Structures are given as structure tokens and as C-alpha cells.
Short mmCIF file of C-alpha atoms and ligand atoms in Angstrom, two decimals:
data_model
loop_
_atom_site.label_atom_id
_atom_site.label_comp_id
_atom_site.label_asym_id
_atom_site.label_seq_id
_atom_site.Cartn_x
_atom_site.Cartn_y
_atom_site.Cartn_z
CA MET A 1 -31.23 -44.44 23.24
CA THR A 2 -34.75 -45.41 22.67
CA THR A 3 -35.97 -48.95 24.42
CA THR A 4 -37.57 -51.20 22.18
CA PRO A 5 -41.38 -51.37 23.22
CA SER A 6 -42.38 -55.49 24.61
CA LEU A 7 -45.83 -55.53 22.89
CA THR A 8 -46.25 -56.75 19.47
CA VAL A 9 -48.76 -55.61 17.16
CA PHE A 10 -49.36 -57.55 14.07
CA GLY A 11 -52.01 -56.60 11.83
CA ALA A 12 -52.24 -53.26 13.51
CA SER A 13 -53.29 -51.68 10.32
CA GLY A 14 -56.21 -53.68 10.19
CA ARG A 15 -59.63 -53.48 11.02
CA ILE A 16 -59.44 -54.73 14.58
CA GLY A 17 -55.32 -53.57 14.93
CA GLN A 18 -56.34 -49.97 14.03
CA PRO A 19 -58.96 -49.87 17.15
CA LEU A 20 -56.46 -52.10 19.13
CA LEU A 21 -53.57 -49.50 18.81
CA HIS A 22 -56.18 -47.08 19.82
CA TYR A 23 -57.11 -48.60 22.99
CA LEU A 24 -53.60 -49.41 23.57
CA SER A 25 -52.61 -45.70 22.83
CA ALA A 26 -55.02 -44.39 25.34
CA ALA A 27 -53.91 -46.73 28.35
CA GLY A 28 -49.87 -45.90 27.86
CA ILE A 29 -48.97 -48.93 26.59
CA PRO A 30 -45.85 -49.09 24.47
CA THR A 31 -46.63 -50.84 21.42
CA LEU A 32 -44.97 -52.00 18.18
CA ALA A 33 -47.20 -52.21 15.21
CA VAL A 34 -46.22 -53.68 12.37
CA THR A 35 -47.32 -53.19 8.44
CA ARG A 36 -45.33 -54.49 5.37
CA ASP A 37 -46.44 -50.82 4.34
CA LEU A 38 -45.04 -47.88 6.36
CA ALA A 39 -47.47 -45.49 4.17
CA ARG A 40 -50.52 -47.54 6.43
CA ALA A 41 -49.18 -46.26 9.73
CA THR A 42 -51.70 -44.02 11.84
CA PRO A 43 -49.39 -42.19 14.15
CA LEU A 44 -50.01 -42.62 18.02
CA PRO A 45 -49.12 -41.88 20.94
CA ALA A 46 -46.82 -44.81 22.73
CA VAL A 47 -46.60 -46.75 18.96
CA GLN A 48 -43.88 -47.21 17.08
CA TRP A 49 -44.51 -48.39 13.51
CA VAL A 50 -41.94 -50.44 11.87
CA GLN A 51 -42.38 -52.59 8.99
CA ALA A 52 -41.84 -56.32 8.74
CA ASP A 53 -43.30 -59.02 6.65
CA MET A 54 -44.49 -62.73 8.06
CA ALA A 55 -43.38 -63.82 5.12
CA ASP A 56 -39.85 -62.71 5.62
CA PRO A 57 -38.50 -64.38 8.87
CA ALA A 58 -35.70 -62.23 8.44
CA SER A 59 -37.84 -59.36 9.01
CA LEU A 60 -39.12 -60.88 12.19
CA ALA A 61 -36.35 -61.19 14.53
CA PRO A 62 -36.26 -57.31 15.15
CA VAL A 63 -40.17 -57.02 16.01
CA LEU A 64 -39.84 -59.90 17.99
CA ARG A 65 -36.48 -59.83 20.02
CA GLU A 66 -37.72 -57.78 23.26
CA SER A 67 -41.71 -58.85 22.73
CA GLY A 68 -43.11 -60.41 26.16
CA ALA A 69 -46.48 -60.48 24.36
CA VAL A 70 -47.05 -60.71 20.64
CA PHE A 71 -50.99 -60.14 18.80
CA LEU A 72 -50.62 -62.28 16.05
CA LEU A 73 -53.36 -61.42 13.16
CA SER A 74 -53.20 -61.00 9.37
CA ASN A 75 -56.45 -61.68 6.98
CA TYR A 76 -57.01 -64.90 4.90
CA SER A 77 -54.77 -66.01 2.01
CA PRO A 78 -53.30 -69.18 0.98
CA SER A 79 -50.21 -68.78 2.56
CA LEU A 80 -52.05 -67.69 6.71
CA VAL A 81 -50.97 -70.29 7.49
CA THR A 82 -46.91 -70.58 6.49
CA GLU A 83 -46.82 -66.78 7.47
CA GLN A 84 -48.39 -67.22 11.15
CA LEU A 85 -46.11 -70.32 11.63
CA ASN A 86 -43.15 -68.03 10.53
CA VAL A 87 -43.74 -65.83 13.54
CA LEU A 88 -44.08 -68.49 15.79
CA LYS A 89 -40.75 -69.77 15.13
CA VAL A 90 -38.91 -66.94 15.74
CA ALA A 91 -40.41 -66.06 18.83
CA GLN A 92 -39.29 -70.04 19.70
CA ARG A 93 -36.24 -68.45 19.86
CA TYR A 94 -36.18 -65.93 22.13
CA GLY A 95 -38.90 -67.92 24.08
CA GLN A 96 -40.46 -65.17 26.32
CA ALA A 97 -43.24 -63.94 24.40
CA HIS A 98 -46.91 -65.10 25.07
CA ILE A 99 -48.98 -65.10 21.76
CA VAL A 100 -52.62 -64.14 21.68
CA LYS A 101 -53.39 -65.51 18.12
CA LEU A 102 -56.75 -63.72 16.69
CA SER A 103 -58.29 -67.06 15.02
CA SER A 104 -62.22 -67.88 14.51
CA GLY A 105 -65.25 -68.86 16.17
CA ALA A 106 -64.97 -71.52 13.33
CA ALA A 107 -61.22 -72.41 13.70
CA ASP A 108 -60.63 -76.49 13.34
CA SER A 109 -57.77 -78.26 11.62
CA ALA A 110 -60.03 -80.45 9.90
CA ALA A 111 -62.71 -78.60 8.94
CA THR A 112 -63.60 -78.14 4.84
CA ALA A 113 -63.26 -74.45 4.98
CA PRO A 114 -59.86 -73.34 4.22
CA VAL A 115 -59.84 -70.28 6.59
CA ALA A 116 -61.45 -72.08 9.31
CA ARG A 117 -59.24 -75.53 8.41
CA ALA A 118 -56.08 -72.52 8.72
CA HIS A 119 -56.81 -70.97 12.12
CA GLY A 120 -56.88 -74.52 13.31
CA GLN A 121 -53.92 -75.79 11.85
CA VAL A 122 -52.06 -72.34 13.39
CA GLU A 123 -54.07 -72.97 16.89
CA ALA A 124 -52.79 -76.61 16.34
CA VAL A 125 -48.87 -75.77 16.54
CA LEU A 126 -49.17 -72.76 18.92
CA ARG A 127 -50.56 -74.97 21.88
CA ALA A 128 -48.17 -77.28 21.18
CA SER A 129 -44.98 -74.64 21.22
CA GLY A 130 -44.12 -74.38 24.88
CA LEU A 131 -44.86 -70.92 24.16
CA ALA A 132 -47.46 -69.03 26.51
CA TRP A 133 -50.87 -68.25 24.59
CA THR A 134 -54.69 -67.22 24.39
CA LEU A 135 -56.78 -68.11 21.15
CA LEU A 136 -59.41 -65.29 20.64
CA ARG A 137 -62.11 -67.11 18.57
CA PRO A 138 -64.88 -64.32 17.11
CA GLU A 139 -67.56 -64.92 15.30
CA GLY A 140 -68.80 -62.79 12.75
CA PHE A 141 -67.92 -58.97 12.31
CA MET A 142 -70.59 -56.39 12.31
CA GLN A 143 -68.01 -54.62 10.27
CA ASN A 144 -68.40 -57.62 6.81
CA TRP A 145 -71.72 -55.56 6.31
CA LEU A 146 -70.36 -52.34 5.40
CA THR A 147 -69.40 -53.11 1.98
CA GLY A 148 -71.24 -55.82 -0.46
CA LEU A 149 -74.50 -56.08 1.95
CA ALA A 150 -74.23 -52.44 2.04
CA ARG A 151 -74.14 -51.92 -1.38
CA ALA A 152 -76.88 -53.88 -1.93
CA VAL A 153 -79.15 -52.02 0.12
CA GLN A 154 -78.28 -48.98 -0.81
CA HIS A 155 -78.86 -49.77 -4.27
CA GLU A 156 -82.02 -52.10 -4.22
CA ARG A 157 -83.18 -52.27 -0.50
CA ARG A 158 -82.44 -55.68 -0.17
CA ILE A 159 -79.77 -58.66 1.69
CA TYR A 160 -79.13 -61.84 -0.02
CA GLU A 161 -77.49 -64.22 2.02
CA ALA A 162 -77.78 -68.31 2.18
CA THR A 163 -78.37 -68.15 5.37
CA GLY A 164 -82.36 -69.14 5.85
CA GLU A 165 -83.93 -68.23 9.39
CA GLY A 166 -80.72 -68.87 10.88
CA ARG A 167 -79.31 -66.90 13.37
CA ARG A 168 -75.36 -65.67 14.31
CA PRO A 169 -74.69 -63.30 17.19
CA TYR A 170 -72.36 -61.12 15.10
CA LEU A 171 -70.08 -58.56 17.51
CA ASP A 172 -68.55 -55.57 16.41
CA ALA A 173 -64.50 -55.45 15.71
CA ARG A 174 -63.78 -53.07 18.39
CA ASP A 175 -65.24 -55.38 20.86
CA VAL A 176 -62.66 -58.00 19.60
CA ALA A 177 -60.25 -55.02 19.80
CA GLU A 178 -61.07 -54.07 23.34
CA VAL A 179 -60.71 -57.70 24.61
CA ALA A 180 -57.11 -57.95 23.15
CA CYS A 181 -56.24 -54.96 24.65
CA THR A 182 -57.16 -55.66 28.24
CA ILE A 183 -55.59 -59.57 27.69
CA LEU A 184 -52.55 -57.90 26.21
CA ALA A 185 -52.63 -55.43 28.84
CA ASN A 186 -51.55 -58.67 31.73
CA PRO A 187 -51.68 -61.58 29.74
CA ALA A 188 -50.42 -64.29 32.41
CA PRO A 189 -54.59 -64.59 33.82
CA HIS A 190 -55.35 -65.53 30.25
CA ALA A 191 -52.73 -68.28 29.54
CA LYS A 192 -54.04 -71.67 28.11
CA GLN A 193 -57.20 -70.11 27.67
CA THR A 194 -59.37 -70.09 24.69
CA TYR A 195 -62.23 -67.24 24.09
CA THR A 196 -65.47 -67.52 21.53
CA LEU A 197 -66.02 -63.48 20.84
CA THR A 198 -69.77 -62.80 20.15
CA GLY A 199 -72.06 -60.26 20.20
CA ASP A 200 -74.93 -60.67 23.40
CA GLU A 201 -77.95 -61.51 20.75
CA ALA A 202 -78.05 -63.78 17.74
CA LEU A 203 -80.25 -62.63 15.08
CA SER A 204 -81.10 -63.96 11.69
CA TYR A 205 -80.32 -61.60 8.48
CA GLY A 206 -84.51 -61.11 8.10
CA GLN A 207 -83.82 -59.32 11.73
CA VAL A 208 -81.03 -57.51 10.82
CA ALA A 209 -82.84 -55.93 7.43
CA THR A 210 -85.89 -55.11 9.88
CA LEU A 211 -83.31 -53.20 12.17
CA ILE A 212 -82.09 -51.43 8.86
CA SER A 213 -85.41 -50.57 7.53
CA HIS A 214 -86.34 -48.78 10.85
CA VAL A 215 -83.02 -47.07 10.78
CA LEU A 216 -83.45 -45.63 6.80
CA GLY A 217 -87.65 -45.44 7.43
CA GLU A 218 -88.26 -47.83 4.41
CA PRO A 219 -88.42 -51.42 3.82
CA VAL A 220 -85.31 -53.32 3.48
CA THR A 221 -86.12 -57.24 2.17
CA PHE A 222 -84.23 -60.29 3.16
CA VAL A 223 -83.83 -62.09 -0.03
CA SER A 224 -82.88 -65.89 1.03
CA GLN A 225 -80.44 -67.45 -1.28
CA THR A 226 -79.45 -71.19 -2.34
CA SER A 227 -75.59 -72.06 -1.52
CA ALA A 228 -75.95 -72.17 -5.40
CA GLU A 229 -77.35 -69.05 -6.01
CA ALA A 230 -75.17 -67.16 -3.61
CA ARG A 231 -72.01 -68.96 -5.33
CA GLN A 232 -72.46 -67.04 -8.08
CA ARG A 233 -73.37 -63.67 -6.94
CA LEU A 234 -70.08 -64.01 -4.70
CA ALA A 235 -67.90 -65.12 -7.85
CA GLY A 236 -69.47 -61.85 -9.99
CA PHE A 237 -68.13 -60.10 -7.42
CA GLY A 238 -64.50 -61.37 -7.96
CA VAL A 239 -64.69 -63.40 -4.69
CA PRO A 240 -62.40 -66.35 -4.35
CA VAL A 241 -63.33 -69.77 -4.14
CA SER A 242 -61.70 -70.31 -1.05
CA VAL A 243 -63.09 -67.49 0.59
CA ILE A 244 -66.29 -68.43 -1.12
CA ASP A 245 -66.36 -72.15 0.27
CA THR A 246 -65.41 -70.45 3.63
CA LEU A 247 -68.55 -68.28 3.69
CA LEU A 248 -70.87 -70.85 1.80
CA ASP A 249 -69.55 -73.37 4.89
CA TYR A 250 -70.46 -70.55 7.82
CA ALA A 251 -73.84 -70.14 6.11
CA GLU A 252 -75.30 -73.58 5.93
CA CYS A 253 -74.06 -73.49 9.34
CA GLN A 254 -76.14 -70.84 10.13
CA ARG A 255 -78.96 -71.86 8.24
CA SER A 256 -79.10 -74.96 10.37
CA GLY A 257 -79.41 -73.79 14.08
CA LEU A 258 -75.45 -74.57 14.46
CA ALA A 259 -74.30 -71.05 14.90
CA ALA A 260 -76.54 -69.28 17.24
CA ARG A 261 -74.90 -70.08 20.71
CA VAL A 262 -73.91 -66.61 22.85
CA SER A 263 -70.75 -66.42 24.99
CA PRO A 264 -70.62 -64.22 27.65
CA ALA A 265 -66.79 -64.05 27.00
CA VAL A 266 -67.21 -60.06 25.88
CA ALA A 267 -69.67 -59.07 28.60
CA THR A 268 -66.99 -60.64 31.73
CA LEU A 269 -63.69 -59.72 30.18
CA LEU A 270 -65.05 -56.02 29.72
CA ASN A 271 -67.64 -55.80 32.40
CA ARG A 272 -70.05 -54.28 30.15
CA PRO A 273 -72.58 -55.30 26.95
CA ALA A 274 -70.94 -56.30 23.64
CA ARG A 275 -71.42 -53.61 21.38
CA THR A 276 -75.49 -54.45 19.54
CA VAL A 277 -76.20 -54.64 16.04
CA ALA A 278 -78.77 -51.29 16.59
CA ALA A 279 -76.21 -49.67 17.34
CA PHE A 280 -73.72 -50.25 14.91
CA ILE A 281 -76.60 -50.12 12.16
CA GLN A 282 -77.18 -46.06 13.49
CA GLU A 283 -73.95 -45.45 14.23
CA HIS A 284 -73.15 -46.56 9.78
CA ARG A 285 -76.43 -45.41 9.27
CA HIS A 286 -75.18 -43.46 5.69
CA HIS A 287 -72.96 -46.56 4.74
CA PHE A 288 -76.86 -48.12 4.34
CA ALA A 289 -79.00 -45.04 2.94
N1 NAP B 1 -64.55 -60.67 9.49
C1 NAP B 1 -64.83 -61.53 10.15
O1 NAP B 1 -66.10 -61.61 10.23
C2 NAP B 1 -63.94 -62.69 11.01
C3 NAP B 1 -64.56 -63.52 11.92
C4 NAP B 1 -63.97 -64.49 12.94
C5 NAP B 1 -61.73 -64.07 12.42
N2 NAP B 1 -62.09 -63.15 11.66
C6 NAP B 1 -60.67 -63.56 11.25
O2 NAP B 1 -59.93 -62.11 11.40
C7 NAP B 1 -59.08 -61.72 10.49
C8 NAP B 1 -58.94 -60.67 9.73
O3 NAP B 1 -59.17 -59.16 11.19
P1 NAP B 1 -58.84 -57.91 10.15
O4 NAP B 1 -60.47 -57.80 9.57
O5 NAP B 1 -58.55 -57.02 11.29
O6 NAP B 1 -58.05 -57.86 9.13
P2 NAP B 1 -57.83 -56.60 7.57
O7 NAP B 1 -58.44 -55.37 8.16
O8 NAP B 1 -57.78 -57.36 6.87
O9 NAP B 1 -56.24 -56.37 7.76
C9 NAP B 1 -55.43 -57.58 7.56
C10 NAP B 1 -54.45 -56.98 8.59
O10 NAP B 1 -53.05 -58.35 8.78
C11 NAP B 1 -51.62 -57.42 7.99
N3 NAP B 1 -50.88 -59.01 7.48
C12 NAP B 1 -51.27 -59.61 6.32
N4 NAP B 1 -50.55 -60.59 5.61
C13 NAP B 1 -49.16 -60.12 6.35
C14 NAP B 1 -48.11 -60.04 6.24
N5 NAP B 1 -47.11 -60.79 5.29
N6 NAP B 1 -46.91 -59.34 7.39
C15 NAP B 1 -47.10 -59.11 8.13
N7 NAP B 1 -49.03 -58.21 8.70
C16 NAP B 1 -50.09 -58.74 7.70
C17 NAP B 1 -51.99 -56.44 7.41
O11 NAP B 1 -50.78 -55.50 7.77
P3 NAP B 1 -50.18 -54.71 6.30
O12 NAP B 1 -51.74 -54.74 5.32
O13 NAP B 1 -50.63 -53.01 6.95
O14 NAP B 1 -48.75 -54.89 5.91
C18 NAP B 1 -53.25 -55.77 7.67
O15 NAP B 1 -52.71 -54.78 9.16
C19 NAP B 1 -58.43 -63.03 9.70
O16 NAP B 1 -57.54 -64.01 10.09
C20 NAP B 1 -59.92 -63.83 10.07
O17 NAP B 1 -60.21 -65.15 9.32
C21 NAP B 1 -62.98 -62.81 10.48
#
């Protein structure tokens, strides 16, 4: 008979989940990796994939029954709160799981931005749940630049954002994954801790454009948009209104200088500096060229 691993990872097929599984697997930590579609499963030593859906509480019991620790992540959708609360309800039934929730640097149950509000609502329920918890609140991921921003650089040598000269300490999603791995491997010392995760340096999009220019050897221009211009551009790409509202709220926060604060948590938890924007751009230069 095989034993069920006592660590469950939701979001295992995503941008954070994939590197997280690699770190857990490399550390030899037996892990149950959840996906709604087993076609997305990547086989790794010590990792057992299982099909379950946060929207379907009956599917959650088998993946939570034996769990001592759970990594809780799902991408934003209007059902994020309901689905993540399903996980908490089922985990409460068994009582023993320490929940490490991937939240947001902007999490606030009273926020106007839908994504920030959804994470804040789940955080509030988790804190009151009686379960052990740790909250990870990352700032914006550098990996966000590999889609629309990279396309604009490729085709027009321009970056369009409504952030003005405001700065943000962007971080590499792989650092988030490594922090999560460190905590999941030994969660007890991190109980009731909320970690804001950032890079070690806050940069404006003008500075990001300069770094990309250096790597490409060609000028890349930052185009400072108004909120209305950014809304129109994002709507043209088919971005849902709730996500546009959230992005513009974050952009306004950055423009007004409120997003520049650097947290020491990544360096403290990993005992090394956070990955840098310059290194990220160099490594992903083919996306921008
Ligand atoms: N982008 C940023 O800059 C940023 C900053 C701070 C916080 N965040 C937060 O980071 C999270 C996104 O992380 P990511 O980029 O790693 O996500 P991602 O790549 O979009 O992957 C989403 C993952 O969630 C899983 N998932 C979604 N709904 C599910 C359900 N009903 N049942 C089971 N699994 C479900 C998906 O699994 P399957 O599809 O395999 O089922 C997938 O593995 C969001 O909560 C976002 O708010 C993002």
C-alpha cells in the first residue's frame, strides 16, 4: 500500500506551483500535487499528482485527509473566495493542516480592487478558522512582463503603463516558490506570520525600459499612460473588467509612490538576496528581442 504524502500543493501546475514542486522534489519532500486536469501534470520524483477541483468539495477530502501542510493558491476568478473557502472548510474537518496561503501584497477585505479584496476575504476567514496559518503576500511578479509587455517591446520597442515615475520592488515568482518551499518543509516556526515578499530594489517602468535597452542594445521607451488610456488598451486585449480595475488600482498606488517599500523577508527567509530584475531580463532576453 502506498502512503499519501502529508503535504498538499494547490496551484501546482502554475507559475509558482511548478518551481515549488521542483524545490520540494529536489529536497525529497513527498508531495501531493493538485490539478483539475492531469494532462498538466509534470512527473517529478517524490511528487504524486491527483485530480481535484476547489469548486467541488467532495473532490477535496482525499487530498486533504492526511495533510499536515497545504499550499493554497489559485489564480483570480470571481469564484476564488468560494473555492478557497471550500479548501478551508474541508481542512477544518480534519483539523491538522497548516495552511500556507499565497495571497497578495495588496490584500485587504475592504479594498476596491477585486483581486486584493478576494485575497483579503480569504485571509480573514483563515485567521479565524482555528487552523494553523502563514500568509505570503507577494508584490508584482517579473514573470508578468513575459506576455503583453514583452510583445510591445518586441514589436514597438515601447512599454505602456499607467504608473508614471512610481516604483515597485518587483520580484521573481521563483523566489516566492522557494520561500513557500522553505516554509512548507517546516511550517510550525512560521505560524501566524504574514510575510510581504518583494524584490530587493524598487524600480519604475522607465528604469525597467533602460535595463531592457541595455540587454537588447537598442532603445526601449517607456510611454506614461493615463488610467483611461491604459483601460482602453487592456480592454482591447480582452482583459476582464475586474482584472483591469485591479491593475489600474495597483498602477495608481505605484504612481502615487505608495508601492515602493522593500521588504527584507525574501532575503531573510532564503538567506540570500532576492533575484534581480537585471538578471531576469538577461535570462529572458529572447522574449523581448
Ligand atoms: N501576478 C502577480 O504579479 C501576482 C502578485 C501577487 C499575487 N498574485 C497571486 O498569485 C496567484 C496566481 O499564481 P500563479 O501565477 O502561480 O497562478 P497560475 O500560473 O495562473 O496558475 C493557477 C493555478 O491555480 C490552479 N487552480 C485554479 N483554480 C483551481 C481550482 N478550482 N481547483 C484546483 N486548482 C485550481 C490551477 O490548476 P489547474 O489549472 O492545473 O487545475 C493552476 O495551477 C493569484 O492568486 C494572484 O492573485 C499574483
